[in-house]
Each structure stands twice: as structure tokens, then as C-alpha cells.
Tab-separated table of C-alpha atoms and ligand atoms in Angstrom:
chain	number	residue	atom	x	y	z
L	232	UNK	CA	87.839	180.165	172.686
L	233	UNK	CA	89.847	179.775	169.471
L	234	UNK	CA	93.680	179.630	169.461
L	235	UNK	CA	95.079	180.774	166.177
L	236	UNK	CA	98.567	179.795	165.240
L	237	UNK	CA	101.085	181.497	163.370
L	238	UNK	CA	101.365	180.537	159.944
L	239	UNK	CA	104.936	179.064	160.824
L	240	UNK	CA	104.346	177.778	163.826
L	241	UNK	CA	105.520	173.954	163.820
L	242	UNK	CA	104.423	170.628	164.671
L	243	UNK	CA	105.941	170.762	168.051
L	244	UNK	CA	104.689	174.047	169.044
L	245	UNK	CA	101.348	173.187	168.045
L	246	UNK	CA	101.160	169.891	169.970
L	247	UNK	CA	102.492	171.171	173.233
L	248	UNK	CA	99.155	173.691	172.637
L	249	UNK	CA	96.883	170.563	172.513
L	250	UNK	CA	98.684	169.457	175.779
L	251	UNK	CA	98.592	171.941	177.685
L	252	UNK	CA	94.361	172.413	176.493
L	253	UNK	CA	94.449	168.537	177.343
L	254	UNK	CA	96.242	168.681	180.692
L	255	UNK	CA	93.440	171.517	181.561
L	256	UNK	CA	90.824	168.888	180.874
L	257	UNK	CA	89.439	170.726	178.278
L	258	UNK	CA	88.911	169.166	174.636
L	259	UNK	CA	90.908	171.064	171.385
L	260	UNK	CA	89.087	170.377	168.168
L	261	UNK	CA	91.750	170.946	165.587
L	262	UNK	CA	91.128	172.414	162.165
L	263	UNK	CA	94.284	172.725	160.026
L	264	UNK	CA	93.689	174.762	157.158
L	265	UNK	CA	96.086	175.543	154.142
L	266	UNK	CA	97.578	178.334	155.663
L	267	UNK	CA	97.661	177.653	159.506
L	268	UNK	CA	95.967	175.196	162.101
L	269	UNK	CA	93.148	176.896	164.294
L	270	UNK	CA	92.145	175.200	167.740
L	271	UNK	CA	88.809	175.259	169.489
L	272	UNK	CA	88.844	175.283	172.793
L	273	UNK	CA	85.617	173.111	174.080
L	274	UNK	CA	84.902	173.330	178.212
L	275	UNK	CA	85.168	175.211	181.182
L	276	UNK	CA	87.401	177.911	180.194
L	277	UNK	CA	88.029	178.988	183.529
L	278	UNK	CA	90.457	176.512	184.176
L	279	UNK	CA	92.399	177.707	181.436
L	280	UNK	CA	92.649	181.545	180.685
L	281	UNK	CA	93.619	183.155	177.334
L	282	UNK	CA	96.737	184.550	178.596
L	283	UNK	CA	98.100	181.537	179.395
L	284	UNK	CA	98.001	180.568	175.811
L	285	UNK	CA	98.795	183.117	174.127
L	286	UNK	CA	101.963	183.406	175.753
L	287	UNK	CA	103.153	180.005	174.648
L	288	UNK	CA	105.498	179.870	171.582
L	289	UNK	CA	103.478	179.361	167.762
L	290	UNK	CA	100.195	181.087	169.405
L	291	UNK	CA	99.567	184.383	166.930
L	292	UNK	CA	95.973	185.007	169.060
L	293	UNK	CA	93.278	183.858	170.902
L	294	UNK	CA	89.981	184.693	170.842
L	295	UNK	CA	86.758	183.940	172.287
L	296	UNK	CA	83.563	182.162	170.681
L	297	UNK	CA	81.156	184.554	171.741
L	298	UNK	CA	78.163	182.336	170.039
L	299	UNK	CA	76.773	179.659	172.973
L	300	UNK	CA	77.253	177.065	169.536
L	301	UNK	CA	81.146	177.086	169.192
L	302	UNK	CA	82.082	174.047	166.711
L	303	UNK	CA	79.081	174.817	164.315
L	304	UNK	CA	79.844	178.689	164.385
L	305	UNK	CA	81.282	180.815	161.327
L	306	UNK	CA	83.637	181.680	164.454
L	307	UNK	CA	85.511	179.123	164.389
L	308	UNK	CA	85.459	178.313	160.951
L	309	UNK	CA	85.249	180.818	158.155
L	310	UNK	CA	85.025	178.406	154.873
L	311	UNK	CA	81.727	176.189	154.586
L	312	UNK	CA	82.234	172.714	155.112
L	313	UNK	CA	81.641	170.222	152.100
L	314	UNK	CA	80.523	167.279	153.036
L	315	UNK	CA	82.079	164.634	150.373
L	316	UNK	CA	80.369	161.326	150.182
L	317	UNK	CA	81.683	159.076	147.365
L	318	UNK	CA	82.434	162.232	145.381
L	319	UNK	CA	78.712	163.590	145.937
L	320	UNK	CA	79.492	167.266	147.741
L	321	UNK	CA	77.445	168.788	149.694
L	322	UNK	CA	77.785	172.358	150.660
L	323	UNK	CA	79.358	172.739	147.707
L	324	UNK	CA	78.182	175.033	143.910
L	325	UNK	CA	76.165	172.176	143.235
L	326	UNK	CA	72.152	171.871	144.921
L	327	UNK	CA	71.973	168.301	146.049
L	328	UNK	CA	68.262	166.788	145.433
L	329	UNK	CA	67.239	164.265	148.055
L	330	UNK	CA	64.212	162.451	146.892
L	331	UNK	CA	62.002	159.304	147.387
L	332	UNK	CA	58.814	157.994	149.396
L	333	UNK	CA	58.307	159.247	153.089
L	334	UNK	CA	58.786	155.600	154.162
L	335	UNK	CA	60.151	152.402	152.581
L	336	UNK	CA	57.185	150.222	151.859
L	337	UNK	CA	57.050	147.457	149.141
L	338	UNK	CA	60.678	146.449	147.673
L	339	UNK	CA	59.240	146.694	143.849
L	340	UNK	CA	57.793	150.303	144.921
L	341	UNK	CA	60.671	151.539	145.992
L	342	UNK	CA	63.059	150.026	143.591
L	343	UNK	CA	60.878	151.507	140.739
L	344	UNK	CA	60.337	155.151	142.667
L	345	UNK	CA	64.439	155.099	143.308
L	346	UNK	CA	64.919	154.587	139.537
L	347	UNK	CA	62.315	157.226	139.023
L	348	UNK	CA	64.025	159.689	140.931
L	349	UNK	CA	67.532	158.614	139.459
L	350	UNK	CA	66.452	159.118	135.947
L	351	UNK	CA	64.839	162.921	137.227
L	352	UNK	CA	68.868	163.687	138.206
L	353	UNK	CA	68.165	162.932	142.027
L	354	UNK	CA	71.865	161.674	143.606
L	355	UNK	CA	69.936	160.787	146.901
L	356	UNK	CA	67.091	158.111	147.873
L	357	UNK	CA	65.255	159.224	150.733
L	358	UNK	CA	62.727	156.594	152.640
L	359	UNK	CA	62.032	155.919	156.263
L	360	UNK	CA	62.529	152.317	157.890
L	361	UNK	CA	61.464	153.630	161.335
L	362	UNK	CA	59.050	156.228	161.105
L	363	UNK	CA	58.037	158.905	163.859
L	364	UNK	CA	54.438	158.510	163.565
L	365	UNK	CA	52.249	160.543	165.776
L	366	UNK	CA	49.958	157.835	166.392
L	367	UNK	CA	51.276	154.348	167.764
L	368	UNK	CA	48.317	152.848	165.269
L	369	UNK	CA	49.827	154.422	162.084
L	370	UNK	CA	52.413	152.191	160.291
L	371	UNK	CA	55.741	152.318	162.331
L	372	UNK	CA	58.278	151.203	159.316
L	373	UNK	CA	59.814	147.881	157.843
L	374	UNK	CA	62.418	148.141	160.104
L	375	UNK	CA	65.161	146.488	159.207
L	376	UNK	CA	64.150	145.034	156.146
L	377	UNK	CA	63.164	148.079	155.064
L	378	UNK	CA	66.784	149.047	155.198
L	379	UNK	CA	67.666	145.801	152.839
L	380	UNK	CA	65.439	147.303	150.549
L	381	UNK	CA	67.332	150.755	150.823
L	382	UNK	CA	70.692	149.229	150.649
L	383	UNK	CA	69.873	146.809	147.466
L	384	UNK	CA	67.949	150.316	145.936
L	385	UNK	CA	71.290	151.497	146.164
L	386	UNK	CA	73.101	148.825	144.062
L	387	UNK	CA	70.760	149.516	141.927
L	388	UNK	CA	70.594	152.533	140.974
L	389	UNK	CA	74.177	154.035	142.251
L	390	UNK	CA	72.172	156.389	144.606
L	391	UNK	CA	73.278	157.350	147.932
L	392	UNK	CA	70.240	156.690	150.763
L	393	UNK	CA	69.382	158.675	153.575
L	394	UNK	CA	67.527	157.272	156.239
L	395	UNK	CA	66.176	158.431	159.813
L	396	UNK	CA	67.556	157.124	162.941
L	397	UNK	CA	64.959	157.208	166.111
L	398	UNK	CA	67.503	154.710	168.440
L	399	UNK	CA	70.689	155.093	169.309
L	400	UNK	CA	70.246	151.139	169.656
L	401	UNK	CA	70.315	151.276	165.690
L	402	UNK	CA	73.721	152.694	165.098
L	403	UNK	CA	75.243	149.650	163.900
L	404	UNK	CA	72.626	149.134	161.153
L	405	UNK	CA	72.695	152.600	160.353
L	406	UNK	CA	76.410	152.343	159.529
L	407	UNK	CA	75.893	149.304	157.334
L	408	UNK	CA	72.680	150.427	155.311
L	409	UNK	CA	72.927	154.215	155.291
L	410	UNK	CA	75.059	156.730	153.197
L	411	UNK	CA	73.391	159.726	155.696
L	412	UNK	CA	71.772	159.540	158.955
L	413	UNK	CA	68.537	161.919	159.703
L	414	UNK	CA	67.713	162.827	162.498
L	415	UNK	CA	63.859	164.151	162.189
L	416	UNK	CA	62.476	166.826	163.840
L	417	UNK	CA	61.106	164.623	167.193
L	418	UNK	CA	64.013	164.039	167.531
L	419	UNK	CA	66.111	167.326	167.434
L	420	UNK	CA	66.693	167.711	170.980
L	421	UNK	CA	66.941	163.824	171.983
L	422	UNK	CA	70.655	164.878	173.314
L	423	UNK	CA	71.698	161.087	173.729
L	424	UNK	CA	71.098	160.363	170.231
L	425	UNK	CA	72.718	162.891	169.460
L	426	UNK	CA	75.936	162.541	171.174
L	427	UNK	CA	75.591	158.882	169.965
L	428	UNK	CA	75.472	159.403	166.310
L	429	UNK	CA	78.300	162.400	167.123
L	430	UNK	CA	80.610	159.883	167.997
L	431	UNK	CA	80.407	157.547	164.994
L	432	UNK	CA	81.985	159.147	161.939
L	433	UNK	CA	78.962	159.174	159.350
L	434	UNK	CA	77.532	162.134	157.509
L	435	UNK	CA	74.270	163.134	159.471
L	436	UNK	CA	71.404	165.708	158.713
L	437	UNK	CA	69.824	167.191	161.779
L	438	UNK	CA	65.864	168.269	160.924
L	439	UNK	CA	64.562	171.382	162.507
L	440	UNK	CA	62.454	170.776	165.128
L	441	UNK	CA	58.836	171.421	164.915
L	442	UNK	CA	58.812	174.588	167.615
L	443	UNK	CA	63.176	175.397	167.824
L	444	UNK	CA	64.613	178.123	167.424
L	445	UNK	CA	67.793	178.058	164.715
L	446	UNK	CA	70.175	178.790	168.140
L	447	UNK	CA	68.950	175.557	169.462
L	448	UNK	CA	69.361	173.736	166.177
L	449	UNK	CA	72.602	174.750	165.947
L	450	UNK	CA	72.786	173.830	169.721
L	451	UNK	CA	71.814	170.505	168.965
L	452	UNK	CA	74.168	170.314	165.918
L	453	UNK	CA	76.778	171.311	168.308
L	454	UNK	CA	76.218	168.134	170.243
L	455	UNK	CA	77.126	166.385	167.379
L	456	UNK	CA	80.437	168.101	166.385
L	457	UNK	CA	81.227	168.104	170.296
L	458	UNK	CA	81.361	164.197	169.786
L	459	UNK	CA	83.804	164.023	167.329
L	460	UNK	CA	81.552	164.104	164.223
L	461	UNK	CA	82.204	166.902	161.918
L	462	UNK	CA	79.961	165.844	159.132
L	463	UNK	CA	76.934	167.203	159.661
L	464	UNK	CA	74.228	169.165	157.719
L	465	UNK	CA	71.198	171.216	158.719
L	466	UNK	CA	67.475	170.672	157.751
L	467	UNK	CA	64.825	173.459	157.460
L	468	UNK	CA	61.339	171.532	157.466
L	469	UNK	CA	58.723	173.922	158.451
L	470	UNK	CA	58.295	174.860	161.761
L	471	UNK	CA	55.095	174.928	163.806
L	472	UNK	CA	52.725	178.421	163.945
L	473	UNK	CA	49.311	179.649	164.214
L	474	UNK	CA	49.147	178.780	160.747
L	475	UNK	CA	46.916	176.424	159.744
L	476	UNK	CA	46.911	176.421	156.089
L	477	UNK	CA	50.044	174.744	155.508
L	478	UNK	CA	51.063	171.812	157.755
L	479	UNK	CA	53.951	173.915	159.121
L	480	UNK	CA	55.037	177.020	158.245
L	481	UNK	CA	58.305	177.386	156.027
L	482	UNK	CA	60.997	179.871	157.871
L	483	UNK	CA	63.053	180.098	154.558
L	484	UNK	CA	64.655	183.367	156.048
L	485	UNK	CA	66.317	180.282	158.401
L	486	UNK	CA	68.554	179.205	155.429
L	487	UNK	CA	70.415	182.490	154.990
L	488	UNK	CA	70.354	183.099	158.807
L	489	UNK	CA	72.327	179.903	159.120
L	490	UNK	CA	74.404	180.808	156.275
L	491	UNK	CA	75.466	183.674	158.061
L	492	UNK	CA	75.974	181.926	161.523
L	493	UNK	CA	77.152	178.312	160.583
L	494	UNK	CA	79.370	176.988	158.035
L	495	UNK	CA	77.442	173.741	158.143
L	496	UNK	CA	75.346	172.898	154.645
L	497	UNK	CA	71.482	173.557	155.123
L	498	UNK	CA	68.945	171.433	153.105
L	499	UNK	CA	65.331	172.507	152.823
L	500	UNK	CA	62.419	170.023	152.358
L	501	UNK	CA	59.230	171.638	151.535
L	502	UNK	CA	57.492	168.566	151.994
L	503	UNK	CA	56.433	168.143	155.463
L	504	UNK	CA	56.667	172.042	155.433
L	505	UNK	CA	53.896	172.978	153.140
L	506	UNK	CA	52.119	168.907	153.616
L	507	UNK	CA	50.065	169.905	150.503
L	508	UNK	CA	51.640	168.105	146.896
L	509	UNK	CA	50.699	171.514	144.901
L	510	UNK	CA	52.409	173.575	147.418
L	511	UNK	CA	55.526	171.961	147.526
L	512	UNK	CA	56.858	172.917	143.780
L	513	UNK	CA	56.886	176.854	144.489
L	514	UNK	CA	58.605	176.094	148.007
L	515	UNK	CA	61.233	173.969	146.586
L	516	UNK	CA	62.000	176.911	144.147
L	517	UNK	CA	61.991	179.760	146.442
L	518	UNK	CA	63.916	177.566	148.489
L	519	UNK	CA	67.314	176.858	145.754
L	520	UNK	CA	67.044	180.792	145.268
L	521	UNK	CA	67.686	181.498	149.004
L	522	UNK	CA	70.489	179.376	148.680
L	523	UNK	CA	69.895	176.016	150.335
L	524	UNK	CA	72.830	173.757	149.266
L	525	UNK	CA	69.887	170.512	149.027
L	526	UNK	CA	66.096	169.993	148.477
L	527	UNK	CA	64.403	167.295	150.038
L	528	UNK	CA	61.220	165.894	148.242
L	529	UNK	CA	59.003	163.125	148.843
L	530	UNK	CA	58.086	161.384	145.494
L	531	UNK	CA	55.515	158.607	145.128
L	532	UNK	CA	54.478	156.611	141.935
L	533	UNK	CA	50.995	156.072	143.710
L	534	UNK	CA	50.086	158.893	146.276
L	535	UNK	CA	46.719	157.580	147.334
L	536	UNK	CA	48.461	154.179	148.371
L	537	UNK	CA	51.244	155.670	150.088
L	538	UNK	CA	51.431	154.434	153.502
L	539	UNK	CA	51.693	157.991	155.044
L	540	UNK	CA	52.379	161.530	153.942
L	541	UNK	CA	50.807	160.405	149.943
L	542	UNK	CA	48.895	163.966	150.543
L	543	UNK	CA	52.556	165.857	150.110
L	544	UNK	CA	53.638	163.490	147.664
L	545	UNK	CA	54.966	164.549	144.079
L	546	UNK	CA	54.293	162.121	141.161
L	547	UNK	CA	57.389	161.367	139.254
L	548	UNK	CA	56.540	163.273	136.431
L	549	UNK	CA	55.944	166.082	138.388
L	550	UNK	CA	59.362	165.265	140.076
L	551	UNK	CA	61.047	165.670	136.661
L	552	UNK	CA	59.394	168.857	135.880
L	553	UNK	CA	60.491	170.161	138.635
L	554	UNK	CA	63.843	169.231	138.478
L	555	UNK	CA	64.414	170.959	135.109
L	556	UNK	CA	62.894	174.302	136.359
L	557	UNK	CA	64.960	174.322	139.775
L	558	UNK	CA	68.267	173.849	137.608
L	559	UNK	CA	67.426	176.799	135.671
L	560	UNK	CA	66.865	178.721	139.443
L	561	UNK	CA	70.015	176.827	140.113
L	562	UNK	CA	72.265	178.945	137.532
L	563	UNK	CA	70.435	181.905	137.626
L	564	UNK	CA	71.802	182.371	141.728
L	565	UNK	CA	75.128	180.818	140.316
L	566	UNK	CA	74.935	177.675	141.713
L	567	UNK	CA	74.292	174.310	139.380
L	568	UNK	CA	72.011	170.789	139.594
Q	842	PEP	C1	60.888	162.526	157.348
Q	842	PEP	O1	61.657	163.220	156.672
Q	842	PEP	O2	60.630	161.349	157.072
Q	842	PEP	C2	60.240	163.094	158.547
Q	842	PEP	C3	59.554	162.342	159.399
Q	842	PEP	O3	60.386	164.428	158.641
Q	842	PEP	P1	60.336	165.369	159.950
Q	842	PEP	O4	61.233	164.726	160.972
Q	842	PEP	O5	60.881	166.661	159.420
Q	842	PEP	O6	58.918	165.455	160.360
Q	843	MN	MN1	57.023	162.081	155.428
């Protein structure tokens, strides 16, 4: 449930609300907004009814959550959340672009696809030092070194880097290489992970997974928030039909459903949607007009070495091109690049 205080209510009144959700053993996430401070009430609610606290002094109402998601629901909170990362906002007027290979391979590579992408008005280096690779033959990541690389990309070239996460044994490298932790799609419903990366406070994007539903990706984004992490952003990557023409099969009608449901910032990467390089231009279009607040794109100087996904690739000079004709969609649904 959410406990809404009156706009006057004071500090004392609204701490002996927390303690009395506390002393229930029930969690309050707090939210205090300009006008007045709103409570979540996370748990068993049965131990503590409504009327209980609305009858306490500084309550104006309480209401329930009536979505099974409670922390990632438009419920409980009405503005979107803006995700600010060394003054890089996300969920915000402006369409983030996330772009680089699928995984970190060579340092020169990357350093000169990062620059690439930089130049092309990218803020964000994507590359994957672990890699979820369907096959325990294919090439599994760098690893850590292939985090180095990410992190001295970053000196570089200014840009932020996201990287995935597949262990929660690799939290403490993740918080010293990455500016964003993914979760990929295998990993969407890996609940320890996510509780694990919820507890650490670093912006994360949660992928889609490949058969979910958007209730249990926000269900899954909710284990996050639950665990004290409110920085978190949702990822629309294709999800799996009968389909065979495209690798998956992009639900774009998933970013305004989210809109409507979450106030969490949903990115959109056509790439391993579509899996085809001359499919993923019209997607990533389509895509800023529905109103994603971030692309994701993998970029490539050299497709046909690329150690996996080259066949979804864009070349940097198809990156660029791209660029300028998504910031013209950009304005056009008043939003800029
Ligand atoms: C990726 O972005 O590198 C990736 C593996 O994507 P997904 O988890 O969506 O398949
Ligand atoms: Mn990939």
C-alpha cells in the first residue's frame, strides 16, 4: 500500500509512520517529493491494516498498490525517474544512444570503435566482458581485462560504459569498471542476481527476457528496487515468436505499455531484436518515435571479424547516418539527441 502524507505533515509525524511500518516488520520505501513524502509499504500487509495508519497524525490517505509490481509502478510514483549519471540523464527529453561492439575484443578495436561512436554523438560505450553465449564453444569474453579495456575506453573518450553482469561473484568489478550494469535477457529472472545488484547502489538496465511477459519484467525490476536500488532502467530486445525472419521479434507496443505502467526509463535495442544489420536502422527509428528514452546499437569497424553478433552489426558510417536521421525523429516527437 502507499501512505500519503499531508503536505504539512512534519518530520516527526512522518518518522513515527516509518516506525510503526518498521515495528510491523514490513519495509517503507520513502519517496519525498517537492510537495509531500509518499511511503510504500513493501510485505505482508496483513500484519498491518490501512486503518491503522491512516489514523495516525500527518497520514492524508492510504491506498493500495493494486499492480503485483509495487516500487516500479506509476502507483506509487507518478513522475518518471531520471536516472543522472555524471550529468548524462536518462529518462529525461533527451534519447540516450548506447553504442559499441557486442563484446570487448582487441584493446585497439575497441578504443578506435568507442571513438567512432563518440564522434557519431553516442554518450554510451556498450561491449560485453562476459558474454551469454549459447554455446560453451563460442568465445565467452575477456573477462576482466576486457573490463580494463572498457574502463581505459572511457578515459579516453569521456564515454560512460555499460557492461553485462552474468555473476553476482562480479559485483565488485562491476562497481569499479562500469558506469551501468546489464543484466541480459538469460538472465532476467536469475532472482539472486538480481537482489544482488539491487542492493549495491549502481544504475542497472534489466533486458527483456527472450519469452517474458512486461508484468514479469517489471517483476524482476521490482526485485531490484525491493533491494534498495532505485536506479534502474528497462530494456526491450526482441522477444522470442514463431517468427523466424527476424532473430526475435520486436514488441515495440512494450515501450508505451511500460510508459503507461512504470515510471522507470525503457531503452530499445534493435540489435539482437531484428539480428539482421539492414534491419536494425528502420527499428531504431520506429523505436525513438514510440518514445523509448535510449537506443542500443551494436557498431563494428569490421563486421565479418567480429567475434559474435558481426551479422547485426552497423558500420560506423552507417552509425553516423543514422544518428543524424534519429535526431530529426527525435524533435519531430519533441524529444532531442
Ligand atoms: C547484449 O546486449 O550483449 C546481449 C547479450 O543481449 P541480450 O541479453 O538482449 O541477448
Ligand atoms: Mn550481441
Amino acid at each position: 500500500m502507499i501512505v500519503v502524507l499531508k503536505p504539512e505533515a512534519t518530520d516527526l509525524q512522518t518518522e513515527q509512520v516509518i516506525a510503526k511500518i518498521t515495528e510491523a516488520g514490513l519495509t517503507p520505501h520513502v519517496m519525498k517529493g517537492v510537495e509531500r513524502v509518499v511511503i510504500a509499504v513493501i510485505g505482508d500487509e496483513r500484519v498491518l491494516g490501512p486503518d491503522i495508519l491512516s489514523a495516525m497524525s500527518g497520514v492524508q490517505d492510504v491506498m493500495p498498490i493494486l499492480s503485483p509490481y509495487k516500487l516500479v509502478s506509476r502507483e506509487f510514483q507518478k513522475e518518471n525517474t531520471v536516472i543522472d549519471i555524471q550529468g548524462v540523464r536518462i529518462g529525461e527529453r533527451r534519447v540516450v544512444v548506447m553504442a559499441g561492439p557486442c563484446s570487448v575484443e582487441t584493446k585497439e578495436r575497441l578504443f578506435s570503435i568507442a571513438e567512432d561512436v563518440k564522434m557519431a554523438g553516442a554518450l554510451i560505450l556498450r561491449g560485453g566482458a562476459f558474454k551469454p553465449r549459447t554455446s560453451p564453444y563460442s568465445f565467452q569474453g575477456l573477462g576482466e581485462e576486457g573490463l580494463e579495456f572498457l574502463s581505459e575506453a572511457r578515459t579516453k573518450t569521456g564515454l560512460l560504459v555499460i557492461t553485462e553482469i552474468m555473476d553476482p561473484r562480479d559485483m565488485s568489478l562491476m562497481m569499479k569498471h562500469a558506469d551501468i550494469i546489464q543484466i541480459g535477457a538469460r538472465n532476467m529472472q536469475n532472482f539472486r542476481l538480481l537482489s544482488e545488484v539491487g542492493s549495491y547502489n549502481k544504475p542497472v538496465m534489466l533486458k527483456r527476457g527472450l519469452s517474458a511477459t512486461v508484468k514479469e519484467l517489471l517483476l524482476s525490476a521490482e526485485y531490484i528496487m525491493a533491494a534498495g536500488n532505485r536506479q534502474v532502467m528497462l530494456c526491450e530486445r526482441g522477444i522470442r515468436t514463431f517468427e523466424t525472419a527476424t532473430r526475435n521479434t520486436l514488441d515495440l507496443s512494450a515501450v508505451t505499455v511500460i510508459k503507461q505502467l512504470s515510471h522507470l526509463p525503457i531503452i530499445v535495442d534493435p540489435s539482437h531484436a531484428v539480428g539482421k544489420t539492414d534491419l536494425v536502422a528502420p527499428m531504431a527509428k520506429a523505436a525513438v518515435a514510440a518514445g523509448a528514452d535510449g537506443i542500443m546499437l551494436e557498431v563494428h569497424s569490421n563486421p565479418e571479424l567480429a567475434y559474435c553478433d558481426g551479422e547485426q552489426a552497423l558500420l560506423p558510417k552507417d552509425f553516423r547516418l543514422l544518428m543524424a536521421q534519429l535526431k530529426k525523429i527525435a524533435e519531430a516527437v519533441d524529444r532531442e539527441m
